[in-house]
Coordinates of C-alpha atoms in Angstrom, one line a residue:
M23 CA -17.1 10.6 23.9
S24 CA -16.3 7.4 25.8
K25 CA -14.2 4.9 23.8
P26 CA -16.3 2.0 22.3
E27 CA -15.0 -1.4 23.5
S28 CA -14.4 -2.4 19.9
Q29 CA -11.9 0.4 19.3
A30 CA -8.2 -0.5 19.4
T31 CA -6.0 1.2 21.9
N32 CA -5.0 4.7 20.8
F33 CA -3.0 6.8 23.2
V34 CA -3.2 9.9 21.0
R35 CA -7.0 9.8 21.0
D36 CA -6.9 9.6 24.8
I37 CA -4.6 12.6 24.9
I38 CA -7.0 14.6 22.7
K39 CA -10.0 13.5 24.7
A40 CA -8.2 14.6 27.9
D41 CA -7.3 18.0 26.4
I42 CA -11.0 18.5 25.5
E43 CA -12.3 17.5 28.9
A44 CA -9.7 19.8 30.5
G45 CA -11.0 22.7 28.4
K46 CA -7.6 23.2 26.7
I47 CA -9.3 22.9 23.3
K48 CA -12.7 22.5 21.7
P49 CA -13.4 19.4 19.6
E50 CA -13.9 21.3 16.4
A51 CA -10.5 23.0 17.0
V52 CA -8.5 19.8 16.8
V53 CA -6.2 20.0 13.8
T54 CA -4.0 17.1 12.6
R55 CA -2.0 16.7 9.4
F56 CA -0.7 14.0 7.1
P57 CA 2.7 15.3 5.8
P58 CA 4.2 12.9 3.2
E59 CA 7.4 13.7 1.3
P60 CA 6.6 13.4 -2.5
N61 CA 9.6 11.1 -3.2
G62 CA 7.7 7.9 -3.9
Y63 CA 4.3 6.2 -3.7
L64 CA 2.6 5.6 -0.4
H65 CA 2.7 2.2 1.2
I66 CA 0.8 0.2 3.9
G67 CA 2.6 2.1 6.7
H68 CA 1.4 5.4 5.3
A69 CA -2.1 4.0 5.2
K70 CA -1.9 3.5 8.9
S71 CA -0.7 7.1 9.4
I72 CA -3.5 8.4 7.1
C73 CA -6.1 6.5 9.1
V74 CA -4.7 7.8 12.4
N75 CA -4.5 11.5 11.4
F76 CA -7.7 11.7 9.3
G77 CA -9.5 9.3 11.6
L78 CA -8.8 11.4 14.8
A79 CA -9.9 14.6 13.0
E80 CA -13.1 12.9 11.9
Q81 CA -13.8 11.5 15.3
F82 CA -13.6 14.8 17.2
G83 CA -15.1 17.0 14.4
G84 CA -11.8 18.7 13.7
K85 CA -9.9 18.8 10.5
C86 CA -6.8 17.2 8.9
N87 CA -4.5 18.9 6.5
L88 CA -2.8 17.2 3.6
R89 CA 0.7 18.8 3.4
F90 CA 3.6 17.8 1.2
D91 CA 7.0 18.2 2.9
D92 CA 8.7 19.1 -0.4
T93 CA 12.0 20.3 0.9
N94 CA 14.3 18.1 -1.2
P95 CA 13.9 18.8 -5.0
A96 CA 16.4 16.1 -5.9
K97 CA 14.0 13.3 -5.1
E98 CA 10.6 14.8 -5.4
E99 CA 8.3 14.7 -8.5
Q100 CA 4.8 15.9 -9.4
E101 CA 4.0 12.3 -10.3
Y102 CA 4.3 11.4 -6.6
V103 CA 2.2 14.4 -5.5
D104 CA -0.6 13.3 -7.8
A105 CA -0.4 9.7 -6.7
I106 CA -0.5 10.6 -3.0
K107 CA -3.6 12.8 -3.5
E108 CA -5.3 9.9 -5.4
D109 CA -4.5 7.5 -2.6
V110 CA -5.9 9.6 0.2
R111 CA -9.1 10.2 -1.8
W112 CA -9.4 6.5 -2.6
L113 CA -9.0 5.5 1.0
G114 CA -12.1 7.7 1.6
F115 CA -10.7 10.7 3.3
T116 CA -11.0 14.5 2.6
W117 CA -8.4 17.0 3.6
A118 CA -9.3 20.4 5.0
G119 CA -9.1 23.3 2.5
D120 CA -6.5 23.3 -0.2
V121 CA -3.5 20.9 -0.5
R122 CA -0.6 22.5 1.3
F123 CA 3.1 22.4 0.6
A124 CA 6.2 23.1 2.7
S125 CA 7.3 25.2 -0.3
D126 CA 4.3 27.5 0.2
Y127 CA 6.1 28.7 3.3
F128 CA 9.6 29.0 1.9
D129 CA 9.6 32.9 2.1
Q130 CA 8.5 32.7 5.7
F131 CA 11.1 30.0 6.5
Y132 CA 13.8 32.3 5.0
A133 CA 12.6 35.2 7.1
W134 CA 12.7 33.1 10.2
A135 CA 16.3 31.9 9.4
Q136 CA 17.3 35.6 9.2
H137 CA 15.6 36.0 12.6
L138 CA 17.7 33.3 14.1
I139 CA 20.9 34.8 12.7
R140 CA 20.0 38.3 14.2
E141 CA 19.3 36.6 17.6
G142 CA 22.7 34.9 17.5
R143 CA 21.2 31.5 17.1
A144 CA 22.2 30.5 13.6
Y145 CA 25.4 30.9 11.4
V146 CA 26.7 30.0 8.0
C147 CA 29.3 27.2 8.2
D148 CA 31.9 26.4 5.5
L149 CA 32.9 22.9 6.8
S150 CA 32.7 20.2 4.2
A151 CA 30.4 17.3 4.9
E152 CA 33.3 15.1 6.0
Q153 CA 34.6 17.9 8.3
A154 CA 31.2 18.5 9.8
S155 CA 30.8 14.8 10.6
E156 CA 34.2 14.8 12.3
Y157 CA 33.3 18.0 14.3
R158 CA 29.9 16.5 15.3
G159 CA 31.5 13.9 17.5
W160 CA 29.9 10.6 18.5
A161 CA 27.1 9.5 20.7
T162 CA 29.6 9.0 23.5
K163 CA 31.9 11.9 22.5
P164 CA 31.0 15.6 22.5
G165 CA 31.4 17.5 19.3
K166 CA 33.5 20.6 18.9
P167 CA 32.4 24.0 17.7
S168 CA 32.8 24.9 14.0
P169 CA 35.5 27.5 13.4
Y170 CA 32.8 29.6 11.7
R171 CA 30.4 29.5 14.6
E172 CA 31.2 33.0 15.9
R173 CA 30.7 34.9 12.6
S174 CA 28.9 38.2 13.1
A175 CA 25.2 38.4 12.4
E176 CA 26.0 40.9 9.6
E177 CA 28.4 38.5 7.9
N178 CA 26.0 35.6 8.3
L179 CA 23.1 37.5 6.8
D180 CA 25.2 38.5 3.9
L181 CA 26.4 35.0 3.3
L182 CA 22.9 33.6 3.5
E183 CA 21.6 36.1 1.0
R184 CA 24.4 35.2 -1.4
M185 CA 23.7 31.5 -0.9
K186 CA 20.1 32.2 -1.8
N187 CA 21.2 34.1 -4.9
G188 CA 23.3 31.2 -6.1
E189 CA 26.8 32.7 -5.6
F190 CA 28.2 29.5 -4.0
D191 CA 28.6 25.9 -5.1
E192 CA 26.5 23.1 -3.7
G193 CA 28.1 21.7 -0.5
S194 CA 30.3 24.7 0.0
K195 CA 28.2 26.3 2.8
V196 CA 25.2 25.5 5.0
L197 CA 23.2 27.4 7.5
R198 CA 23.3 25.8 10.9
A199 CA 21.4 26.5 14.2
K200 CA 23.6 27.4 17.1
I201 CA 22.5 25.1 19.9
D202 CA 24.8 22.7 21.8
M203 CA 27.7 20.8 20.3
A204 CA 28.0 18.8 23.5
S205 CA 24.4 17.7 23.7
P206 CA 23.8 14.0 24.2
N207 CA 21.1 14.3 21.6
M208 CA 22.9 14.4 18.3
N209 CA 20.1 16.3 16.7
L210 CA 20.9 19.3 18.8
R211 CA 24.5 19.6 17.8
D212 CA 24.1 22.6 15.5
P213 CA 21.8 21.0 13.0
V214 CA 21.6 22.2 9.4
L215 CA 18.8 24.6 8.5
Y216 CA 19.6 25.3 4.8
R217 CA 21.6 23.6 2.1
I218 CA 22.6 24.9 -1.3
R219 CA 20.8 22.9 -4.0
K220 CA 20.8 24.3 -7.5
Q221 CA 17.9 22.2 -8.7
S222 CA 14.5 23.0 -10.1
H223 CA 11.7 22.4 -7.7
H224 CA 8.4 20.7 -8.8
H225 CA 6.4 23.5 -7.1
T226 CA 8.5 26.6 -7.1
G227 CA 10.6 26.1 -10.2
D228 CA 14.0 27.8 -10.1
K229 CA 13.1 30.5 -7.6
W230 CA 15.4 29.0 -4.8
C231 CA 19.0 27.9 -4.7
I232 CA 18.8 26.9 -1.1
Y233 CA 16.3 24.6 0.6
P234 CA 15.4 24.1 4.2
S235 CA 16.0 20.9 6.1
Y236 CA 13.0 18.8 7.1
D237 CA 13.7 19.5 10.8
F238 CA 13.7 23.2 10.2
A239 CA 10.5 23.1 8.2
H240 CA 8.4 20.6 10.1
G241 CA 7.4 22.4 13.3
Q242 CA 7.0 25.7 11.6
E243 CA 4.6 24.3 9.1
D244 CA 2.6 22.9 12.0
A245 CA 2.6 26.3 13.7
I246 CA 1.6 28.2 10.6
E247 CA -1.3 25.8 10.0
G248 CA -2.5 25.8 13.6
V249 CA -1.9 22.0 14.0
T250 CA -2.8 21.0 17.6
H251 CA -1.6 17.4 17.6
S252 CA 1.4 16.7 15.4
I253 CA 1.5 12.9 15.1
C254 CA 4.8 11.2 13.9
T255 CA 6.3 7.8 13.9
L256 CA 8.8 6.8 16.6
E257 CA 11.9 7.6 14.6
F258 CA 11.1 11.3 15.1
A259 CA 11.1 11.0 18.9
D260 CA 14.7 12.1 19.2
H261 CA 13.9 15.0 16.9
R262 CA 11.2 16.4 19.2
P263 CA 13.6 18.5 21.4
L264 CA 14.7 20.2 18.1
Y265 CA 11.1 20.6 17.0
D266 CA 10.5 22.4 20.3
W267 CA 13.7 24.5 20.2
F268 CA 12.6 26.0 16.9
L269 CA 9.1 26.8 18.2
E270 CA 10.6 28.4 21.4
N271 CA 13.1 30.5 19.4
L272 CA 10.9 31.7 16.6
P273 CA 7.9 34.1 16.6
V274 CA 5.5 31.4 15.4
P275 CA 1.7 32.0 15.4
S276 CA 0.8 28.9 17.4
R277 CA 2.4 26.2 19.5
P278 CA 1.8 22.6 18.4
H279 CA 3.0 19.5 20.2
Q280 CA 4.5 16.4 18.6
Y281 CA 3.5 12.9 19.6
E282 CA 5.1 9.7 18.3
F283 CA 3.6 6.3 17.7
G284 CA 4.9 3.0 16.5
R285 CA 4.9 2.6 12.7
L286 CA 3.2 -0.3 11.0
N287 CA 5.6 -3.0 9.9
L288 CA 4.5 -6.2 8.2
D289 CA 6.6 -9.4 7.9
Y290 CA 7.4 -10.6 4.4
T291 CA 7.3 -6.9 3.4
V292 CA 9.7 -4.0 2.6
T293 CA 8.4 -0.5 3.2
S294 CA 11.5 1.6 2.8
K295 CA 10.8 4.0 -0.1
R296 CA 14.4 3.7 -1.2
K297 CA 14.1 -0.1 -1.4
L298 CA 10.7 0.1 -3.1
K299 CA 12.2 2.5 -5.6
R300 CA 15.0 0.1 -6.3
L301 CA 12.5 -2.7 -7.0
V302 CA 10.9 -0.4 -9.5
D303 CA 14.0 1.1 -11.1
E304 CA 15.8 -2.3 -11.5
G305 CA 12.7 -4.0 -13.0
H306 CA 12.1 -6.5 -10.2
V307 CA 8.5 -5.5 -10.3
D308 CA 6.2 -3.9 -13.0
G309 CA 6.1 -0.5 -11.4
W310 CA 4.9 1.2 -8.2
D311 CA 1.4 -0.2 -8.7
D312 CA 2.6 -3.8 -9.3
P313 CA 0.1 -5.9 -7.3
R314 CA 2.9 -7.5 -5.4
M315 CA 4.0 -4.1 -4.0
P316 CA 2.9 -2.9 -0.5
T317 CA 2.0 0.5 -2.0
I318 CA -1.5 1.7 -1.8
H319 CA -1.5 1.8 -5.6
G320 CA -0.3 -1.8 -5.7
M321 CA -2.8 -3.1 -3.1
R322 CA -5.6 -1.3 -5.0
R323 CA -4.6 -2.9 -8.3
R324 CA -4.5 -6.3 -6.6
G325 CA -8.1 -5.9 -5.4
F326 CA -7.7 -5.0 -1.8
S327 CA -10.5 -2.6 -1.0
A328 CA -10.1 0.7 0.8
R329 CA -12.6 -0.6 3.3
A330 CA -10.4 -3.7 4.1
I331 CA -7.3 -1.6 4.5
R332 CA -9.0 0.9 6.8
N333 CA -10.6 -1.9 8.9
F334 CA -7.2 -3.5 9.3
C335 CA -5.4 -0.2 10.2
D336 CA -8.2 0.8 12.6
A337 CA -8.0 -2.6 14.4
L338 CA -4.3 -2.1 15.2
P339 CA -3.3 -0.2 18.4
V340 CA -1.7 3.2 18.2
A341 CA 1.0 2.6 20.7
K342 CA 4.4 4.0 21.8
S343 CA 6.4 1.0 20.6
D344 CA 7.2 -0.5 17.3
G345 CA 6.3 -4.0 16.4
V346 CA 5.9 -6.4 13.4
V347 CA 2.4 -7.5 12.4
S348 CA 1.9 -10.8 10.6
I349 CA 1.0 -10.3 7.0
A350 CA -1.4 -13.2 7.5
Q351 CA -3.4 -10.9 9.8
F352 CA -3.7 -8.4 7.0
E353 CA -4.6 -11.1 4.5
S354 CA -7.3 -12.3 6.9
A355 CA -8.8 -8.8 7.0
V356 CA -8.8 -8.8 3.2
R357 CA -10.5 -12.2 3.0
D358 CA -13.1 -11.3 5.5
D359 CA -14.0 -8.2 3.5
L360 CA -14.0 -10.0 0.1
D361 CA -16.0 -13.0 1.5
K362 CA -18.8 -10.6 2.3
H363 CA -18.7 -8.2 -0.7
A364 CA -17.3 -10.2 -3.6
P365 CA -19.8 -11.9 -6.0
R366 CA -19.2 -15.5 -6.9
A367 CA -18.3 -16.7 -10.4
M368 CA -16.5 -19.5 -12.1
A369 CA -13.2 -19.5 -14.0
V370 CA -11.1 -22.3 -15.3
L371 CA -7.4 -21.6 -15.1
N372 CA -6.0 -24.8 -16.5
P373 CA -8.7 -26.0 -18.9
L374 CA -9.5 -29.6 -20.0
K375 CA -12.2 -30.1 -22.6
L376 CA -15.3 -32.1 -21.8
V377 CA -17.9 -33.1 -24.4
I378 CA -21.4 -34.0 -23.0
E379 CA -22.4 -36.5 -25.6
N380 CA -26.1 -36.7 -24.6
F381 CA -26.6 -32.9 -24.8
A382 CA -27.6 -31.5 -28.2
E383 CA -24.9 -29.9 -30.3
G384 CA -25.5 -26.2 -30.6
A385 CA -28.0 -26.1 -27.8
V386 CA -27.7 -23.6 -24.9
E387 CA -29.5 -24.1 -21.6
N388 CA -29.5 -21.0 -19.5
L389 CA -29.1 -22.1 -15.9
S390 CA -28.7 -19.6 -13.0
A391 CA -26.9 -19.4 -9.7
P392 CA -26.8 -16.8 -6.9
R393 CA -24.1 -14.2 -7.1
H394 CA -23.5 -14.6 -3.4
P395 CA -24.5 -17.4 -1.0
K396 CA -25.4 -15.1 1.8
E397 CA -25.8 -11.5 0.6
D398 CA -28.7 -10.5 -1.7
M399 CA -26.9 -9.8 -5.0
G400 CA -29.4 -11.5 -7.3
E401 CA -28.8 -14.3 -9.8
R402 CA -26.2 -14.8 -12.6
R403 CA -26.7 -16.6 -15.9
L404 CA -24.8 -19.9 -16.3
P405 CA -25.1 -21.1 -20.0
F406 CA -24.7 -24.8 -20.3
T407 CA -23.6 -26.3 -23.6
R408 CA -22.4 -29.6 -25.1
E409 CA -18.7 -28.6 -24.8
I410 CA -17.4 -27.2 -21.5
V411 CA -14.1 -26.9 -19.8
I412 CA -13.1 -28.0 -16.3
D413 CA -9.8 -27.7 -14.5
A414 CA -7.3 -30.4 -15.6
A415 CA -6.6 -31.1 -12.0
D416 CA -10.2 -32.1 -11.4
F417 CA -10.0 -35.2 -13.6
T418 CA -8.0 -38.4 -13.3
E419 CA -8.0 -41.8 -15.0
D420 CA -6.8 -43.4 -11.8
T421 CA -9.8 -45.3 -10.6
S422 CA -7.9 -46.6 -7.5
L423 CA -8.1 -43.3 -5.7
S424 CA -10.6 -43.2 -2.8
R425 CA -13.4 -40.8 -2.6
K426 CA -11.7 -39.3 0.5
K427 CA -8.5 -38.6 -1.4
F428 CA -10.1 -37.4 -4.7
K429 CA -13.5 -35.8 -4.7
R430 CA -13.5 -34.9 -8.3
L431 CA -14.1 -36.5 -11.7
V432 CA -12.8 -40.0 -12.2
L433 CA -13.0 -42.1 -15.3
G434 CA -16.1 -44.2 -15.1
E435 CA -17.6 -42.3 -12.1
F436 CA -19.9 -39.3 -11.4
V437 CA -19.3 -35.7 -10.3
R438 CA -21.6 -32.7 -10.0
L439 CA -21.0 -29.6 -12.0
R440 CA -21.5 -26.5 -9.9
G441 CA -25.0 -25.2 -10.4
A442 CA -25.7 -27.8 -13.1
Y443 CA -25.9 -31.5 -13.9
V444 CA -24.4 -34.6 -12.5
I445 CA -22.1 -36.1 -15.2
K446 CA -20.2 -39.3 -15.7
A447 CA -16.8 -39.6 -17.4
C448 CA -17.1 -42.3 -20.0
R449 CA -14.0 -42.2 -22.1
V450 CA -11.0 -40.0 -22.8
E451 CA -8.8 -39.0 -25.8
H452 CA -5.1 -38.2 -25.3
D453 CA -2.8 -35.8 -26.9
A454 CA 0.6 -36.6 -28.5
N455 CA 2.2 -36.6 -25.0
G456 CA -0.3 -39.0 -23.6
Q457 CA -2.1 -36.5 -21.5
P458 CA -5.9 -36.2 -21.4
A459 CA -7.1 -33.9 -24.2
T460 CA -10.8 -34.5 -24.3
V461 CA -13.1 -36.3 -21.8
F462 CA -16.4 -37.6 -23.2
C463 CA -19.2 -37.6 -20.6
E464 CA -22.9 -38.1 -20.2
L465 CA -25.2 -36.0 -18.0
V466 CA -27.8 -37.5 -15.7
E467 CA -31.1 -35.9 -16.6
N468 CA -33.1 -33.9 -14.1
T469 CA -30.2 -33.4 -11.7
V470 CA -30.0 -29.6 -11.9
G471 CA -30.8 -28.6 -8.3
E472 CA -32.0 -32.1 -7.6
D473 CA -30.4 -35.2 -6.1
P474 CA -29.5 -37.9 -8.6
P475 CA -31.3 -41.3 -8.8
E476 CA -30.6 -43.9 -6.1
G477 CA -27.3 -45.6 -6.7
I478 CA -25.6 -42.6 -8.3
K479 CA -23.2 -41.0 -5.9
P480 CA -21.2 -38.0 -7.2
R481 CA -17.7 -37.8 -5.7
G482 CA -17.9 -34.1 -5.3
V483 CA -18.6 -30.7 -6.9
I484 CA -16.4 -29.1 -9.5
H485 CA -16.5 -25.8 -11.4
W486 CA -16.8 -25.4 -15.2
V487 CA -17.3 -22.9 -18.0
S488 CA -19.1 -23.3 -21.4
M489 CA -16.7 -23.2 -24.3
S490 CA -19.1 -21.6 -26.8
E491 CA -20.7 -19.1 -24.3
G492 CA -17.7 -18.4 -22.0
R493 CA -14.8 -16.1 -22.7
K494 CA -11.1 -16.4 -22.9
A495 CA -9.2 -14.4 -20.4
T496 CA -5.7 -13.6 -19.1
I497 CA -5.3 -14.3 -15.4
R498 CA -2.3 -13.1 -13.4
K499 CA -1.6 -15.1 -10.3
Y500 CA 0.3 -13.3 -7.5
D501 CA 2.0 -14.5 -4.3
R502 CA 4.2 -12.9 -1.7
L503 CA 7.1 -11.0 -3.2
F504 CA 9.6 -12.2 -0.6
L505 CA 10.4 -15.6 0.8
D506 CA 11.9 -14.4 4.0
A507 CA 9.8 -13.0 6.9
A508 CA 12.4 -10.2 7.4
P509 CA 13.8 -9.5 3.9
D510 CA 15.6 -6.3 4.7
K511 CA 17.2 -7.5 7.9
G512 CA 20.7 -9.1 8.2
E513 CA 23.7 -8.7 5.9
A514 CA 22.3 -10.2 2.7
D515 CA 20.8 -7.8 0.0
F516 CA 17.1 -7.8 0.4
L517 CA 16.8 -8.6 -3.3
T518 CA 18.2 -12.1 -2.7
H519 CA 14.9 -12.9 -0.9
I520 CA 12.6 -12.2 -3.8
N521 CA 10.2 -15.0 -4.5
P522 CA 10.9 -16.2 -8.1
E523 CA 7.3 -17.6 -8.3
S524 CA 5.6 -14.4 -7.0
K525 CA 3.9 -13.9 -10.4
A526 CA 2.5 -16.2 -13.1
V527 CA 0.6 -15.1 -16.2
L528 CA -2.0 -17.6 -17.5
E529 CA -3.3 -16.9 -21.0
N530 CA -5.5 -19.8 -21.8
C531 CA -8.2 -19.3 -19.1
W532 CA -12.0 -19.5 -19.4
I533 CA -14.5 -17.3 -17.5
E534 CA -18.2 -17.0 -17.2
P535 CA -19.5 -14.7 -20.0
E536 CA -20.7 -11.9 -17.6
L537 CA -17.2 -11.6 -16.2
A538 CA -16.0 -10.1 -19.5
E539 CA -18.3 -7.2 -18.9
A540 CA -17.1 -6.6 -15.4
L541 CA -16.0 -3.0 -14.6
P542 CA -12.3 -2.5 -13.9
E543 CA -11.6 -3.0 -10.1
S544 CA -14.6 -5.3 -9.7
C545 CA -13.8 -8.1 -7.4
F546 CA -15.0 -11.7 -7.5
Q547 CA -14.5 -15.0 -5.8
F548 CA -13.7 -17.5 -8.5
E549 CA -15.1 -20.6 -6.9
R550 CA -12.5 -23.0 -5.6
E551 CA -9.7 -20.7 -7.0
G552 CA -9.6 -17.6 -4.8
Y553 CA -10.4 -13.9 -5.1
F554 CA -9.7 -12.0 -8.3
V555 CA -10.1 -8.4 -9.5
A556 CA -10.6 -7.0 -13.0
D557 CA -7.4 -5.1 -13.7
R558 CA -8.0 -1.4 -13.4
F559 CA -6.0 -0.6 -16.5
D560 CA -5.8 -3.6 -18.8
H561 CA -9.2 -5.2 -18.5
T562 CA -11.6 -4.8 -21.4
S563 CA -14.6 -6.8 -22.5
E564 CA -12.6 -7.8 -25.7
H565 CA -9.5 -8.8 -23.6
P566 CA -10.5 -9.6 -20.0
V567 CA -7.6 -9.4 -17.5
F568 CA -8.0 -10.5 -13.9
N569 CA -5.4 -10.2 -11.1
M570 CA -5.4 -12.7 -8.3
T571 CA -6.1 -10.9 -5.0
I572 CA -5.7 -13.7 -2.5
G573 CA -6.4 -17.3 -2.0
L574 CA -9.4 -18.7 -0.3
R575 CA -7.3 -19.6 2.7
D576 CA -3.8 -19.1 4.1
T577 CA -1.8 -21.9 2.4
W578 CA 1.5 -20.0 2.8
S579 CA 1.7 -20.5 6.6
A580 CA 1.0 -24.2 6.2
K581 CA 3.8 -24.5 3.6
Q582 CA 6.3 -22.7 5.9

């Protein structure tokens, strides 16, 4: 069970290993859990947590539960439940048994709340939210007891039952634990256990008028499920004494322990669910699965593979401190994955028409090229015809440019078409604005896969697509959503940092014919352009749609 040298630091793994070696637990008895609240779509930070929780269970032969902490009906929806399950499956993980919900345990939570009241450790409080805040004190000032703190157990049980039955208005009463109003830990100053919320719940319907707080539900859920290592992010460290207090004061069936690790933060990224929801609700993006979003749905639609996301997360340490990871590091992991697994193809995003005058009109010569330069993926068909398109940026009439500065097609000179002939640009026709519209060329015979005759020196190699055999396609180009490395820091609204050029839709693009038949979510390297994916929803053979995943290299850092 020794840690391979290639594995990133993971203090929780080391704790589990030590527990096993000390005989405290058997490897197969290790139980972790991933407990998202279904109030939004999962993002890259959740992907890290998923990899940690499911990965540790897999490593030790234990199990990991998927549990929805659905204690707030005002913000939770079935749509989010379904999306989260899909994300976990897509990342390649399988949860133990059935999906679990905090709401599955609502009856038990209520019974335990009654238990705390009988033991003199909980009471119903009538303070308003403003009054409760005032009574709570400050970090440097002790709180003072609620005037309702000493109600009898009988009165509290009666009031709680009536709260459950819907007799009181929202906000008029809460159930609070009776702990220590002078505690330096604000979480222990008589925290709320139940609030009145007369809202329908996605899982329990209208059965309940009161709902437990996350703090009251969390540890008890772990105990019911036999979780051995409850792994949270650092913001829950101050909640651990409360987590332990509940376990110590309730007749729970097991005693889990909470561990906290630093969450994954990326620069140029926002991962607050509230802010992500604002981006969606206000129309700044095209939904939770917009390829510019850091959601798992968004990354999937952009063409990031589950394998690349897992490799990236697994390479990061599981440490006891927060930090910010460069998004360039994440993008590098995506490039490394795509470079190995993405077949090559050609697409022209800004087309300029070429006519090969010494190639027969109507003729089609089927050339071929490898689908990948290193991996064995077979060959692809490259139909060559009299009329082709190249990228407009690959042609110039300026013959003064040196070969070092411009390694493409120049009027009167030669260039090689990728996987095809060497051609020479002979003359050009212009449009009404004086821009090149059609370039008339001649090919050099017997140069497919062969060097040209002596004296002919192509400037470089450019990509192309046949106009008669290729297909028209829509290509969506994406860039980073934010211009600032820390968009949600400082006083300015994070929306002021949105990159206005983060999305461009190109309609007049040309692709190799086989690309039109690509299955949705198939990824390709469009030679000299970047990595692209067939859109998982919009792509069809009749109307091909590709999303740009990432460029061939990191040009953003150089620009900055």
